Tab-separated table of C-alpha atoms in Angstrom:
chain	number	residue	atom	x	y	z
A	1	UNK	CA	0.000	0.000	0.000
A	2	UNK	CA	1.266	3.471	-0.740
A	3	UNK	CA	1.938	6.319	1.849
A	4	UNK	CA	-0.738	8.252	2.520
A	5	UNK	CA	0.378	11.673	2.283
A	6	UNK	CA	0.467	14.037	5.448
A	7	UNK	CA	-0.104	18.061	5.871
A	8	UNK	CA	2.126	17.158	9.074
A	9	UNK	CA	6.064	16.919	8.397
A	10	UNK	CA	6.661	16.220	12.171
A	11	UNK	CA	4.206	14.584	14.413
A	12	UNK	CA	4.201	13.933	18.213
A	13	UNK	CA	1.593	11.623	20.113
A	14	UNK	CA	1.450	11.747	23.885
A	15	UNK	CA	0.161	10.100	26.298
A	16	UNK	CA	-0.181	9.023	30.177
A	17	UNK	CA	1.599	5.367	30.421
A	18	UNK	CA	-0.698	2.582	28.895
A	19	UNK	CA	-2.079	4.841	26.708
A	20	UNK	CA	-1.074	3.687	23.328
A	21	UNK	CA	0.958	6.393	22.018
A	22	UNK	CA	3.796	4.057	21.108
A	23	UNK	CA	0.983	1.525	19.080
A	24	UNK	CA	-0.058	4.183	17.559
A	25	UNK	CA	3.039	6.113	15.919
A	26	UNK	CA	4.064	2.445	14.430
A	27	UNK	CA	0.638	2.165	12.760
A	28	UNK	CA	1.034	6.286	11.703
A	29	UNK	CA	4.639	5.197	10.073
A	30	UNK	CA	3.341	2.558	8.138
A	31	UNK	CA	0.583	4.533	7.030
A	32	UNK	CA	2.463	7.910	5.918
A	33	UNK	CA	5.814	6.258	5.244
A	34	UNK	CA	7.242	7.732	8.201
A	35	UNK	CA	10.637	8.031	10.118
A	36	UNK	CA	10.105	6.668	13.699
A	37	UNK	CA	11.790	7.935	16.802
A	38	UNK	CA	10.654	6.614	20.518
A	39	UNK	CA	11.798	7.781	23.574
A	40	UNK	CA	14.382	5.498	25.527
A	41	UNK	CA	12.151	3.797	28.099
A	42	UNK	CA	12.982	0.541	29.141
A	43	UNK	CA	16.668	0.923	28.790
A	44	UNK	CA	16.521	3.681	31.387
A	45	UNK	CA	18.822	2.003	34.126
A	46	UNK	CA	16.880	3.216	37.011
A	47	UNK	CA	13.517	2.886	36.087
A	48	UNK	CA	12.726	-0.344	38.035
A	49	UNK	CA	14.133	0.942	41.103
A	50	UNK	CA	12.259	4.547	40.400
A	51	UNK	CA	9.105	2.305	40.705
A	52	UNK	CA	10.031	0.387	43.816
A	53	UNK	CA	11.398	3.834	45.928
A	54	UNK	CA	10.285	6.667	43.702
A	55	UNK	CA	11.537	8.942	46.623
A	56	UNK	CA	14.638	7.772	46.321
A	57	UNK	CA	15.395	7.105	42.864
A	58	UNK	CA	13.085	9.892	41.230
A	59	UNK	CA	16.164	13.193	40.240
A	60	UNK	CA	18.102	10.164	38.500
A	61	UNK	CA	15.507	8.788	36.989
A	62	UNK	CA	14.536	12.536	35.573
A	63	UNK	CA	17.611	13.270	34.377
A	64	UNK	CA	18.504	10.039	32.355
A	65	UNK	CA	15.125	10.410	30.606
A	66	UNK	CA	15.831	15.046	29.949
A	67	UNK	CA	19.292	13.451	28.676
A	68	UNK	CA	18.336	10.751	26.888
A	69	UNK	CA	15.326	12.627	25.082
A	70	UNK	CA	17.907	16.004	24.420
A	71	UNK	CA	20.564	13.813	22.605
A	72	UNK	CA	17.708	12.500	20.559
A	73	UNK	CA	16.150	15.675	20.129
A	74	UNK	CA	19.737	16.495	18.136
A	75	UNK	CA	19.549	13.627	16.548
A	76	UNK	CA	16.222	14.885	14.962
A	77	UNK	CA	17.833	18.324	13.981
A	78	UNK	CA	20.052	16.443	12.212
A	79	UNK	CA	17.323	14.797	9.625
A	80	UNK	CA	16.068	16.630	6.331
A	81	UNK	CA	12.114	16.787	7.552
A	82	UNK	CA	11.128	16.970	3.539
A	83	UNK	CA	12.956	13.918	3.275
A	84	UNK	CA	9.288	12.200	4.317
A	85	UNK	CA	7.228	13.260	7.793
A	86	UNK	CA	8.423	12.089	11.098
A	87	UNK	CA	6.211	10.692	14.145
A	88	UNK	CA	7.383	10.432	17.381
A	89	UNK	CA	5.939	9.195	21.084
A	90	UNK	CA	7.298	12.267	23.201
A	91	UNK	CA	6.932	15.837	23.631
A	92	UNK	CA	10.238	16.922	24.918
A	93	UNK	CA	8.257	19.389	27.116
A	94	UNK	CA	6.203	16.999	28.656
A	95	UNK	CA	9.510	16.156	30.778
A	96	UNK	CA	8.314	18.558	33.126
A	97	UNK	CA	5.235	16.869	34.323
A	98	UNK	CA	7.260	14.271	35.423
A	99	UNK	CA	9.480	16.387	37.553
A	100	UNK	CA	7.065	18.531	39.088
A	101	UNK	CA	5.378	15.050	40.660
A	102	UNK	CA	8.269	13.603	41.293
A	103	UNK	CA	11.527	15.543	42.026
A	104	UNK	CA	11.923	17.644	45.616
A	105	UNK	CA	11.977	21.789	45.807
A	106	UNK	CA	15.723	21.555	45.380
A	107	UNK	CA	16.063	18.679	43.226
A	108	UNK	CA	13.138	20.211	40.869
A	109	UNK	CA	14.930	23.944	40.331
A	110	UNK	CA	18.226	22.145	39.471
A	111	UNK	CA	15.950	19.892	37.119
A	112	UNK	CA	14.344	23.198	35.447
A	113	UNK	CA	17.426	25.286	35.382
A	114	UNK	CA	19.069	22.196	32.681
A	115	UNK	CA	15.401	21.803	30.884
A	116	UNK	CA	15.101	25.083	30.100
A	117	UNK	CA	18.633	25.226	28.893
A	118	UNK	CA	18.136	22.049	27.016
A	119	UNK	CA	14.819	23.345	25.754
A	120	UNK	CA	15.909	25.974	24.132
A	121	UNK	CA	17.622	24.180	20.903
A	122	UNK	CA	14.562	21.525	20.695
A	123	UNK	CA	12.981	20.553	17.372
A	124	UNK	CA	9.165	21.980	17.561
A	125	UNK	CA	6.708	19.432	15.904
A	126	UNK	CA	3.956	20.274	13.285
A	127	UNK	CA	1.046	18.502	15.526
A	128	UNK	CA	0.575	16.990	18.590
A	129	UNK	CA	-1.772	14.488	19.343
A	130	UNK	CA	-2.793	14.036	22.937
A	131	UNK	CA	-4.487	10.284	23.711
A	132	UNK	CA	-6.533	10.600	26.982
A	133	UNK	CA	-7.675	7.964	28.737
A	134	UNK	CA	-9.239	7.156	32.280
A	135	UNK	CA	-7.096	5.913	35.103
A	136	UNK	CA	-9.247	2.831	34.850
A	137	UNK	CA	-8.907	2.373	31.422
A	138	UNK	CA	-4.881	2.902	31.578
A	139	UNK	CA	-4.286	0.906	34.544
A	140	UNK	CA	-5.889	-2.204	32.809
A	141	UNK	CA	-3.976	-1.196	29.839
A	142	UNK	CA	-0.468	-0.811	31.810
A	143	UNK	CA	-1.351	-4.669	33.035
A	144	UNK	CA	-2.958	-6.326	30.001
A	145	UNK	CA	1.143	-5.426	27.982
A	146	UNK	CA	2.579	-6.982	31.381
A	147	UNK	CA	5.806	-5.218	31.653
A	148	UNK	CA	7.759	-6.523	34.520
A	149	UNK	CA	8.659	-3.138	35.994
A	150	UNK	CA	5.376	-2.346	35.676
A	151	UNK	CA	3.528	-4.931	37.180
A	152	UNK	CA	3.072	-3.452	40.916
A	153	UNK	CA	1.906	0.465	39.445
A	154	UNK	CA	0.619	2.455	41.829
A	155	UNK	CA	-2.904	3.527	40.951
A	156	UNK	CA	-2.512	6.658	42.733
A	157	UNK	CA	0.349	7.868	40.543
A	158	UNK	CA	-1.408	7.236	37.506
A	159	UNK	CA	-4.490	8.891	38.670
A	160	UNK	CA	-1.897	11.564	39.539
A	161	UNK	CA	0.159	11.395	36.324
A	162	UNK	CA	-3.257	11.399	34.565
A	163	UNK	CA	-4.540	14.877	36.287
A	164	UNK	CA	-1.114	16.182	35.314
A	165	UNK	CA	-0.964	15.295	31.946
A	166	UNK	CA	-4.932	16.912	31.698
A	167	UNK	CA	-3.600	20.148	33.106
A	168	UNK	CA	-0.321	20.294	31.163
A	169	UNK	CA	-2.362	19.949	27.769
A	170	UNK	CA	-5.083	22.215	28.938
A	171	UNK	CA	-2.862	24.888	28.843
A	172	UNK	CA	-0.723	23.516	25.807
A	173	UNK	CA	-0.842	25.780	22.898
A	174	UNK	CA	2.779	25.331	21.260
A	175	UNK	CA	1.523	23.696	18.234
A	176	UNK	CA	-1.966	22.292	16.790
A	177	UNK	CA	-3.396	20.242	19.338
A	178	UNK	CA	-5.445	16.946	19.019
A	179	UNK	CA	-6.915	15.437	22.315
A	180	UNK	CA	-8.361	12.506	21.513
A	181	UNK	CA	-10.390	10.601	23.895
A	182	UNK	CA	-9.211	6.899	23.804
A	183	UNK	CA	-11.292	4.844	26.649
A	184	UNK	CA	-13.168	3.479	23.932
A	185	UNK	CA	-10.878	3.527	21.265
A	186	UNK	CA	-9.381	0.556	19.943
A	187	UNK	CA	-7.113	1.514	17.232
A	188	UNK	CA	-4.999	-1.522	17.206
A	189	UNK	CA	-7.276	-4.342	16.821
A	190	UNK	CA	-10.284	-2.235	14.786
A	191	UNK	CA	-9.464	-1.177	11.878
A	192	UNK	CA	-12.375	1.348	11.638
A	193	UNK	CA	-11.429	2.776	14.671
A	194	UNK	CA	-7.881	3.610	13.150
A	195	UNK	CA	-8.669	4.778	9.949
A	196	UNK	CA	-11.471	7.503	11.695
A	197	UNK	CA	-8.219	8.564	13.835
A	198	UNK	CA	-6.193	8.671	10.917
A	199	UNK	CA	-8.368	11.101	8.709
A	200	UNK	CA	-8.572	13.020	12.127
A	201	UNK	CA	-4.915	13.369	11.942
A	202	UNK	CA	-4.385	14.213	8.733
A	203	UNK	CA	-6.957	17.033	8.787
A	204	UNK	CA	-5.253	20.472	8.699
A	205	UNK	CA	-6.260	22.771	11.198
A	206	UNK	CA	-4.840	25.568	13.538
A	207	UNK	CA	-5.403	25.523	17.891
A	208	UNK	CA	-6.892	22.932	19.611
A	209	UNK	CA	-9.598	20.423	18.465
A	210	UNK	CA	-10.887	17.193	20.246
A	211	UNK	CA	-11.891	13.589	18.618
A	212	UNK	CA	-14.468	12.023	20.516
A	213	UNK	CA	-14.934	8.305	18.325
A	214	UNK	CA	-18.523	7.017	18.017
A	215	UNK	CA	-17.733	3.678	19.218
A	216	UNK	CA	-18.742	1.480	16.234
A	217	UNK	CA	-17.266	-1.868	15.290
A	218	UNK	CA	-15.255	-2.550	12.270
């Protein structure tokens, strides 16, 4: 099948953990052709521990993730964006949510002093599409894909990541802005549901615009 072709030459979904952002940018570069680029998750050293003692292993944590996400970040600068569009499964400013649950007064102005250093060089994408979801529907989402360091997930961080995440993109006006709401969304197994999404996507428009699906079966 051909690319389809996008208005979008650099595309960022987001999402709270569990809630398909990484699904979906594989399914977005097969449809448009796409360069991939995912953030560095699972071969974040301290990320186990981080869930076990997030007290204690939260400003390392942080900081391997603003690190790991800035070197890719110049990575990206390096790429010819009319080569072919780009989708990605990070905003590079969503970094902060993190940090202002999890990182202590001192810990979080040493964090923001380096972020907005960091920030300032930062590739800006051409759309950003937010998947919300319940904390219900995440939290049987985080368990159905059985990762091992996150099998014992506290509900009450996701519930707070999740009210985060709401009030970071309430406010987010950077770029176009899709929220989509995803607790009945099943983009990966109906093929309906993803080709709706899709023509959501690839919709021009300017500011902020929510995609509420109608639910039917493919």
């Amino acid at each position: 099948m051909s690319p389809v072709e996008s208005p979008w030459r650099y595309i960022v979904v987001e999402g709270v953990i569990g809630a398909g952002k990484t699904s979906l940018c594989r399914m977005l570069r097969e449809s448009l052709g796409a360069r991939l680029t995912l953030e560095v998750v699972e071969e974040n050293p301290f990320l186990p521990r981080f869930y076990e003692n997030r007290e204690a292993y939260a400003f390392v944590t942080q900081n391997f993730f603003l690190l790991s996400r800035y070197k890719q970040q110049m990575d990206l600068l390096q790429m010819d964006l009319f080569e072919g569009p780009l989708v990605a499964d990070y905003l590079f400013a969503k970094d902060r949510i993190f940090a202002n649950i999890n990182l202590a007064d001192d810990e979080l102005r040493l964090y923001e002093h380096l972020a907005s250093i960091l920030e300032e060089r930062v590739l800006r994408p051409a759309l950003v599409v937010y998947l919300q979801a319940s904390t219900e529907v995440l939290m049987t989402r985080i368990r159905w894909r059985g990762r091992s360091y996150e099998r014992d997930m506290d509900e009450g961080y996701i519930q707070t990541l999740n009210e985060a995440y709401n009030y970071f993109f309430f406010h987010y006006d950077d770029t176009p802005l899709l929220i989509v709401n995803s607790n009945d969304l099943d983009f990966v197994k109906n093929r309906h549901h993803y080709e709706e999404l899709l023509g959501r996507i690839l919709t021009p428009f300017s500011g902020t615009q929510y995609y509420v699906p109608e639910g039917k079966e493919g």
